[in-house]
Short mmCIF file of N, CA and C in Angstrom, two decimals:
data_model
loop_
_atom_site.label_atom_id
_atom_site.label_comp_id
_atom_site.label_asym_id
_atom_site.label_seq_id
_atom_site.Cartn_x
_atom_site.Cartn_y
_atom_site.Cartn_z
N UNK A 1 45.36 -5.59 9.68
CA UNK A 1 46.80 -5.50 9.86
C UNK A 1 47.46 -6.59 9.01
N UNK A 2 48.28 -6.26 8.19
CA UNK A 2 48.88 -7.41 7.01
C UNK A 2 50.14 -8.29 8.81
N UNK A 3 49.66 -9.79 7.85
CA UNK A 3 51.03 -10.51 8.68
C UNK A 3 51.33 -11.35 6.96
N UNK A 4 52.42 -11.27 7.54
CA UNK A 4 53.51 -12.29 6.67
C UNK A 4 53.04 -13.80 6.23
N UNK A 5 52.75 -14.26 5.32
CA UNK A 5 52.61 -15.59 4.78
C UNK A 5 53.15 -16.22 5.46
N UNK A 6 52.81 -17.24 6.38
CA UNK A 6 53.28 -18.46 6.95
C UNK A 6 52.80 -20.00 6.00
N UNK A 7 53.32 -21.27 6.08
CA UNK A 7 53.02 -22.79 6.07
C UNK A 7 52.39 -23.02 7.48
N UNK A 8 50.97 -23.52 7.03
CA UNK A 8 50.75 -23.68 8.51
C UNK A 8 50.68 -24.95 8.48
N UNK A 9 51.21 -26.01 7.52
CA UNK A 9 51.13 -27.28 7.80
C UNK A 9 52.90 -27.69 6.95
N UNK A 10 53.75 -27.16 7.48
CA UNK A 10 55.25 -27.80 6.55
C UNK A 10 55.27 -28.99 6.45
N UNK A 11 55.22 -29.35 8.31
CA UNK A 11 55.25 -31.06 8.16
C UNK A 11 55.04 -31.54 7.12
N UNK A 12 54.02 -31.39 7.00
CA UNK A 12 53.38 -32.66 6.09
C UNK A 12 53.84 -32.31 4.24
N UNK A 13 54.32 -30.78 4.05
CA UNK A 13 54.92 -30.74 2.74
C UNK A 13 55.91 -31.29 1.75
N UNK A 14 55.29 -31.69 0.65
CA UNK A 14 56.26 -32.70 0.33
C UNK A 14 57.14 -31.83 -0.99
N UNK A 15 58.63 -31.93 -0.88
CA UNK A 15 59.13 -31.17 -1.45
C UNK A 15 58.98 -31.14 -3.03
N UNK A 16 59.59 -32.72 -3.27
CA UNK A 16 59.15 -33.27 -5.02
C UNK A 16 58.63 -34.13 -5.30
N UNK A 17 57.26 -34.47 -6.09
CA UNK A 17 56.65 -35.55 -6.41
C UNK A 17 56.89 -36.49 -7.93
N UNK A 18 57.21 -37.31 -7.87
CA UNK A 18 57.24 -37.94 -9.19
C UNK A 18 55.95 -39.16 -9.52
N UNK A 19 55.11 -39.05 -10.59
CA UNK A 19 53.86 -39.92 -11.01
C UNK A 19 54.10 -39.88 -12.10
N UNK A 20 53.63 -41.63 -12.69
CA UNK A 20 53.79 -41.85 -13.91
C UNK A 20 52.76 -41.18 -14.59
N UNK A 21 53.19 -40.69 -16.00
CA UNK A 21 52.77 -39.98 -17.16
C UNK A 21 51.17 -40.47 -17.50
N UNK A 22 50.28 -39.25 -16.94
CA UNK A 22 48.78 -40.01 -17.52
C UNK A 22 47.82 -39.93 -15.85
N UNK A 23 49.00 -39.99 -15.09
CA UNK A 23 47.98 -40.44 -13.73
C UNK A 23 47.92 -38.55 -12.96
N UNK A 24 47.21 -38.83 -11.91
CA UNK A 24 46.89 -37.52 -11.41
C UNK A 24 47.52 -37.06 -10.12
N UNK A 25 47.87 -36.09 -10.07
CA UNK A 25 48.86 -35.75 -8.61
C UNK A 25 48.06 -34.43 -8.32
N UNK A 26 47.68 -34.38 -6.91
CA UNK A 26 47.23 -33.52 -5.70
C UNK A 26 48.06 -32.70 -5.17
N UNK A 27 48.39 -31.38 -5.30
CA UNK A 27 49.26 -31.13 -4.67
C UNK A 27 48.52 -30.05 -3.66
N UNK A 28 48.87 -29.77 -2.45
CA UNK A 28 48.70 -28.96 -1.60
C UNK A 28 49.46 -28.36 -1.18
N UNK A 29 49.25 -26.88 -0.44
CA UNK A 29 49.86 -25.48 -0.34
C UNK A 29 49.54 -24.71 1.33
N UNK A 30 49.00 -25.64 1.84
CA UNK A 30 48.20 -24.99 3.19
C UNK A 30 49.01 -23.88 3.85
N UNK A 31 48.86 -22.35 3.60
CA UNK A 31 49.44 -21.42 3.85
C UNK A 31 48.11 -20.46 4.29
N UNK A 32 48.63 -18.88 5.05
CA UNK A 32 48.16 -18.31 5.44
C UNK A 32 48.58 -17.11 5.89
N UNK A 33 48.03 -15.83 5.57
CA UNK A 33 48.83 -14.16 5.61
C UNK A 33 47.64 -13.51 5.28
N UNK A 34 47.96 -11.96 5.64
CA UNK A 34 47.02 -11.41 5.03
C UNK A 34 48.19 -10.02 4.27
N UNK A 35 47.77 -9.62 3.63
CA UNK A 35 46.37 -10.12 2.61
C UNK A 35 46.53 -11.59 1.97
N UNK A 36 45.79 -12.69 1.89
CA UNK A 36 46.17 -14.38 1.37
C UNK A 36 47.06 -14.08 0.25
N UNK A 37 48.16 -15.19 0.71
CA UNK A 37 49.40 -15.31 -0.64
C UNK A 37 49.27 -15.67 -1.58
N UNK A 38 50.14 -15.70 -2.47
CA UNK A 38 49.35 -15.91 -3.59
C UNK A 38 50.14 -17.11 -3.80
N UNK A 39 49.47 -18.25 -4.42
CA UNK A 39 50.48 -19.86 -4.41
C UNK A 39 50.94 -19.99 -5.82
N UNK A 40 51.78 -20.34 -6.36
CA UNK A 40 52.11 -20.70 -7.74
C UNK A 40 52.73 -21.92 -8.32
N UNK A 41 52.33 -23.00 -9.04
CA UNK A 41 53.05 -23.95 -8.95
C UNK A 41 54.14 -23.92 -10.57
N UNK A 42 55.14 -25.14 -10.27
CA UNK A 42 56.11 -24.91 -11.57
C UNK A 42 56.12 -26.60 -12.38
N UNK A 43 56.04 -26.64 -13.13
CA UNK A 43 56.47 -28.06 -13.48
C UNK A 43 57.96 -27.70 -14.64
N UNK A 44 58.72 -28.27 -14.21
CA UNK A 44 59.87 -28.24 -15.05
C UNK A 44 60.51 -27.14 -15.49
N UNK A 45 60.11 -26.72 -14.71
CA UNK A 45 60.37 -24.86 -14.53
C UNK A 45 59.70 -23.79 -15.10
N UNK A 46 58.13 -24.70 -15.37
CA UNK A 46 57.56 -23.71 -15.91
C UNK A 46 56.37 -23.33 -15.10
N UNK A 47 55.72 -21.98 -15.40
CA UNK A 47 54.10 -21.78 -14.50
C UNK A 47 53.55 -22.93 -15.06
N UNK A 48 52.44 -23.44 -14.34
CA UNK A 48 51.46 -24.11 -14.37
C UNK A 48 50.24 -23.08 -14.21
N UNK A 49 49.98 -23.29 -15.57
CA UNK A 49 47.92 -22.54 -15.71
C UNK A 49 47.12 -23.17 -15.79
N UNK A 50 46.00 -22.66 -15.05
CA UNK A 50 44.72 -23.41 -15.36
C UNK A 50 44.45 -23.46 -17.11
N UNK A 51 44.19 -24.71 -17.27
CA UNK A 51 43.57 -25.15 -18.20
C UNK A 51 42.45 -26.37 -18.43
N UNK A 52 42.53 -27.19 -19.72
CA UNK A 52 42.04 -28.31 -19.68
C UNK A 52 42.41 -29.29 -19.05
N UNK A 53 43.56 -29.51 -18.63
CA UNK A 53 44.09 -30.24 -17.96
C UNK A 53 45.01 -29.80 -16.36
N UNK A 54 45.14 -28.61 -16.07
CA UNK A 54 45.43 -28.49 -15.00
C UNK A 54 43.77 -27.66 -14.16
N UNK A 55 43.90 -28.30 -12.66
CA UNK A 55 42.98 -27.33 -11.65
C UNK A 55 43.43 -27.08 -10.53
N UNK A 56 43.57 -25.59 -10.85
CA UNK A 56 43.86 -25.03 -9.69
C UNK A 56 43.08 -24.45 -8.68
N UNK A 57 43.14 -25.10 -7.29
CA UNK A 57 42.12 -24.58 -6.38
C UNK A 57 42.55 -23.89 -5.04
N UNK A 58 41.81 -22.75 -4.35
CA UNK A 58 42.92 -21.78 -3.61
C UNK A 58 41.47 -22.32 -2.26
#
């Protein structure tokens, strides 16, 4: 039976992060639906893809 994507942890979501240029930022998504949502992140208004330098983990 599909349910609706929920945050199952908002609390703790942090809306915007700022780190200096070079260092590494964690971001987390702790959500849950079925069929699983799909998460997407933006930097500066853009997609963020996996690459050499980004990892994305679900």
């Amino acid at each position: 039976i599909p349910r609706s994507p929920v945050f199952t942890r908002s609390n703790r979501m942090i809306p915007f992060v700022v780190k200096p240029a070079g260092s590494t930022a964690v971001l987390k998504c702790p959500a849950d639906g079925y069929p699983a949502p799909e998460i997407t992140w933006y930097k500066d208004n853009r997609l963020l893809k996996k690459d050499d330098r980004v990892r994305i983990y679900f």
